[in-house]
Tab-separated table of C-alpha atoms in Angstrom:
chain	number	residue	atom	x	y	z
V	233	UNK	CA	-35.626	103.781	93.567
V	234	UNK	CA	-37.385	100.913	95.327
V	235	UNK	CA	-35.782	97.515	95.558
V	236	UNK	CA	-37.143	94.245	96.870
V	237	UNK	CA	-35.294	92.917	99.892
V	238	UNK	CA	-35.822	90.004	102.275
V	239	UNK	CA	-37.932	92.180	104.577
V	240	UNK	CA	-40.007	93.818	101.817
V	241	UNK	CA	-39.464	96.904	99.710
V	242	UNK	CA	-36.635	99.204	100.642
V	243	UNK	CA	-34.196	101.751	99.282
V	244	UNK	CA	-30.529	101.139	98.672
V	245	UNK	CA	-28.729	103.206	101.308
V	246	UNK	CA	-25.388	103.799	102.955
V	247	UNK	CA	-26.039	104.078	106.700
V	248	UNK	CA	-29.620	105.111	105.952
V	249	UNK	CA	-28.777	107.814	103.367
V	250	UNK	CA	-30.345	106.883	99.985
V	251	UNK	CA	-27.875	106.262	97.145
V	252	UNK	CA	-28.424	105.881	93.415
V	253	UNK	CA	-25.154	104.669	91.992
V	254	UNK	CA	-22.755	106.857	93.972
V	255	UNK	CA	-22.052	108.703	97.203
V	256	UNK	CA	-19.253	110.726	98.768
V	257	UNK	CA	-17.660	111.085	102.170
V	258	UNK	CA	-17.146	114.797	102.755
V	259	UNK	CA	-14.735	116.221	105.316
V	260	UNK	CA	-12.792	119.346	106.152
V	261	UNK	CA	-9.093	118.576	105.691
V	262	UNK	CA	-7.323	118.943	109.044
V	263	UNK	CA	-4.154	120.543	107.637
V	264	UNK	CA	-5.500	122.735	104.810
V	265	UNK	CA	-8.956	123.433	106.308
V	266	UNK	CA	-10.375	122.789	102.829
V	267	UNK	CA	-13.732	121.103	102.163
V	268	UNK	CA	-12.946	117.808	100.422
V	269	UNK	CA	-14.635	114.508	99.560
V	270	UNK	CA	-13.833	110.956	98.586
V	271	UNK	CA	-16.125	109.833	95.743
V	272	UNK	CA	-17.493	106.279	95.563
V	273	UNK	CA	-19.586	104.325	93.079
V	274	UNK	CA	-21.938	101.575	94.272
V	275	UNK	CA	-22.140	98.162	92.611
V	276	UNK	CA	-24.601	95.888	94.398
V	277	UNK	CA	-23.624	95.968	98.073
V	278	UNK	CA	-19.988	96.924	97.380
V	279	UNK	CA	-18.616	100.395	96.827
V	280	UNK	CA	-15.468	101.635	95.126
V	281	UNK	CA	-13.478	104.805	95.817
V	282	UNK	CA	-12.903	106.424	92.414
V	283	UNK	CA	-11.745	109.994	93.120
V	284	UNK	CA	-10.939	112.759	95.594
V	285	UNK	CA	-12.349	116.262	95.094
V	286	UNK	CA	-11.390	119.412	97.005
V	287	UNK	CA	-11.466	123.173	96.999
V	288	UNK	CA	-7.661	123.015	97.408
V	289	UNK	CA	-5.126	121.347	95.085
V	290	UNK	CA	-2.864	120.841	98.122
V	291	UNK	CA	-5.299	118.223	99.476
V	292	UNK	CA	-4.745	116.114	96.347
V	293	UNK	CA	-0.968	116.338	96.847
V	294	UNK	CA	-1.252	115.477	100.562
V	295	UNK	CA	-2.382	111.901	99.925
V	296	UNK	CA	0.192	111.173	97.178
V	297	UNK	CA	-2.271	108.951	95.296
V	298	UNK	CA	-1.638	108.090	91.633
V	299	UNK	CA	-4.258	109.403	89.232
V	300	UNK	CA	-5.414	111.982	86.705
V	301	UNK	CA	-5.877	115.507	88.006
V	302	UNK	CA	-8.378	118.005	86.590
V	303	UNK	CA	-10.118	121.259	87.470
V	304	UNK	CA	-13.905	121.506	87.235
V	305	UNK	CA	-15.608	124.517	85.584
V	306	UNK	CA	-16.666	125.775	89.042
V	307	UNK	CA	-13.099	125.625	90.420
V	308	UNK	CA	-12.930	122.329	92.319
V	309	UNK	CA	-9.858	120.086	92.024
V	310	UNK	CA	-10.429	116.393	91.187
V	311	UNK	CA	-8.063	113.438	91.294
V	312	UNK	CA	-9.409	110.299	89.547
V	313	UNK	CA	-7.601	107.308	91.034
V	314	UNK	CA	-5.456	105.108	88.808
V	315	UNK	CA	-6.207	102.136	91.085
V	316	UNK	CA	-9.716	102.447	92.600
V	317	UNK	CA	-10.223	100.676	95.953
V	318	UNK	CA	-13.323	98.480	96.547
V	319	UNK	CA	-14.992	97.803	99.915
V	320	UNK	CA	-17.768	95.712	101.446
V	321	UNK	CA	-17.684	98.062	104.441
V	322	UNK	CA	-15.441	100.844	105.652
V	323	UNK	CA	-14.542	101.773	109.220
V	324	UNK	CA	-13.824	105.469	109.932
V	325	UNK	CA	-12.760	107.475	112.951
V	326	UNK	CA	-14.808	110.686	112.961
V	327	UNK	CA	-14.398	113.925	114.922
V	328	UNK	CA	-16.109	117.305	115.007
V	329	UNK	CA	-12.885	118.836	113.594
V	330	UNK	CA	-12.999	116.881	110.302
V	331	UNK	CA	-16.809	116.811	110.194
V	332	UNK	CA	-17.040	113.622	108.096
V	333	UNK	CA	-20.393	113.651	106.352
V	334	UNK	CA	-22.080	111.300	103.877
V	335	UNK	CA	-23.193	113.065	100.666
V	336	UNK	CA	-25.664	111.470	98.229
V	337	UNK	CA	-28.250	112.873	95.824
V	338	UNK	CA	-27.970	116.369	97.309
V	339	UNK	CA	-28.574	115.098	100.858
V	340	UNK	CA	-26.132	114.968	103.772
V	341	UNK	CA	-25.828	112.821	106.869
V	342	UNK	CA	-23.348	113.931	109.550
V	343	UNK	CA	-21.195	111.048	110.827
V	344	UNK	CA	-19.309	112.969	113.521
V	345	UNK	CA	-20.156	113.470	117.208
V	346	UNK	CA	-20.632	116.902	118.812
V	347	UNK	CA	-17.326	116.451	120.635
V	348	UNK	CA	-14.659	113.803	120.965
V	349	UNK	CA	-14.401	110.981	118.448
V	350	UNK	CA	-16.591	108.151	117.193
V	351	UNK	CA	-15.967	104.963	115.234
V	352	UNK	CA	-18.365	104.681	112.258
V	353	UNK	CA	-18.853	101.726	109.894
V	354	UNK	CA	-20.179	102.394	106.392
V	355	UNK	CA	-22.058	99.698	104.499
V	356	UNK	CA	-24.586	99.483	101.670
V	357	UNK	CA	-27.918	97.944	102.638
V	358	UNK	CA	-31.656	98.036	101.974
V	359	UNK	CA	-33.487	100.398	104.326
V	360	UNK	CA	-37.187	101.191	104.696
V	361	UNK	CA	-36.760	104.595	106.368
V	362	UNK	CA	-34.182	107.011	105.000
V	363	UNK	CA	-32.124	109.698	106.727
V	364	UNK	CA	-30.290	112.883	105.876
V	365	UNK	CA	-31.097	116.491	105.105
V	366	UNK	CA	-30.264	118.954	102.327
V	367	UNK	CA	-26.534	119.724	102.150
V	368	UNK	CA	-25.366	123.092	103.417
V	369	UNK	CA	-21.936	124.744	103.334
V	370	UNK	CA	-19.221	123.601	103.355
V	371	UNK	CA	-20.508	120.426	101.640
V	372	UNK	CA	-23.142	121.787	99.234
V	373	UNK	CA	-20.663	122.353	96.338
V	374	UNK	CA	-19.081	118.945	96.879
V	375	UNK	CA	-22.497	117.255	96.984
V	376	UNK	CA	-23.466	118.876	93.686
V	377	UNK	CA	-20.208	117.691	92.098
V	378	UNK	CA	-20.608	114.150	93.466
V	379	UNK	CA	-24.005	113.917	91.738
V	380	UNK	CA	-22.499	114.904	88.372
V	381	UNK	CA	-19.504	112.599	88.996
V	382	UNK	CA	-21.830	109.570	89.007
V	383	UNK	CA	-23.041	110.472	85.522
V	384	UNK	CA	-19.475	110.767	84.186
V	385	UNK	CA	-18.094	107.536	85.688
V	386	UNK	CA	-17.673	104.444	83.552
């Protein structure tokens, strides 16, 4: 998907990872050790958190967020938020324990340092060069779901 920007043609990305309508922030939950993700849709340069998905239903309870809960055919738990939250940018603290990772179109981009912690800002922009690599466990199942989520979101 090429888009014209001020500096020429470029792809819509989040921190250099190409996005087409949605992306997810994957992580391993620190308490339940369960692969999980926050699912976002992209509208222009803004993005909106619409759902949380996890391999564990306890992760959905942990955050005490209002929404509709469902189970996917492949066994993931999904909570669609009653009140989605929109952002121009999002600041995250990342560590190697939680392994926060961007997931989009079957590709992953690690946001965490090898050790210690790092502050990461997420924003949608136009980028000429793109980053990321194919998703591997524990985020491959979540990446596949996040792709189908985009198609089922109003």
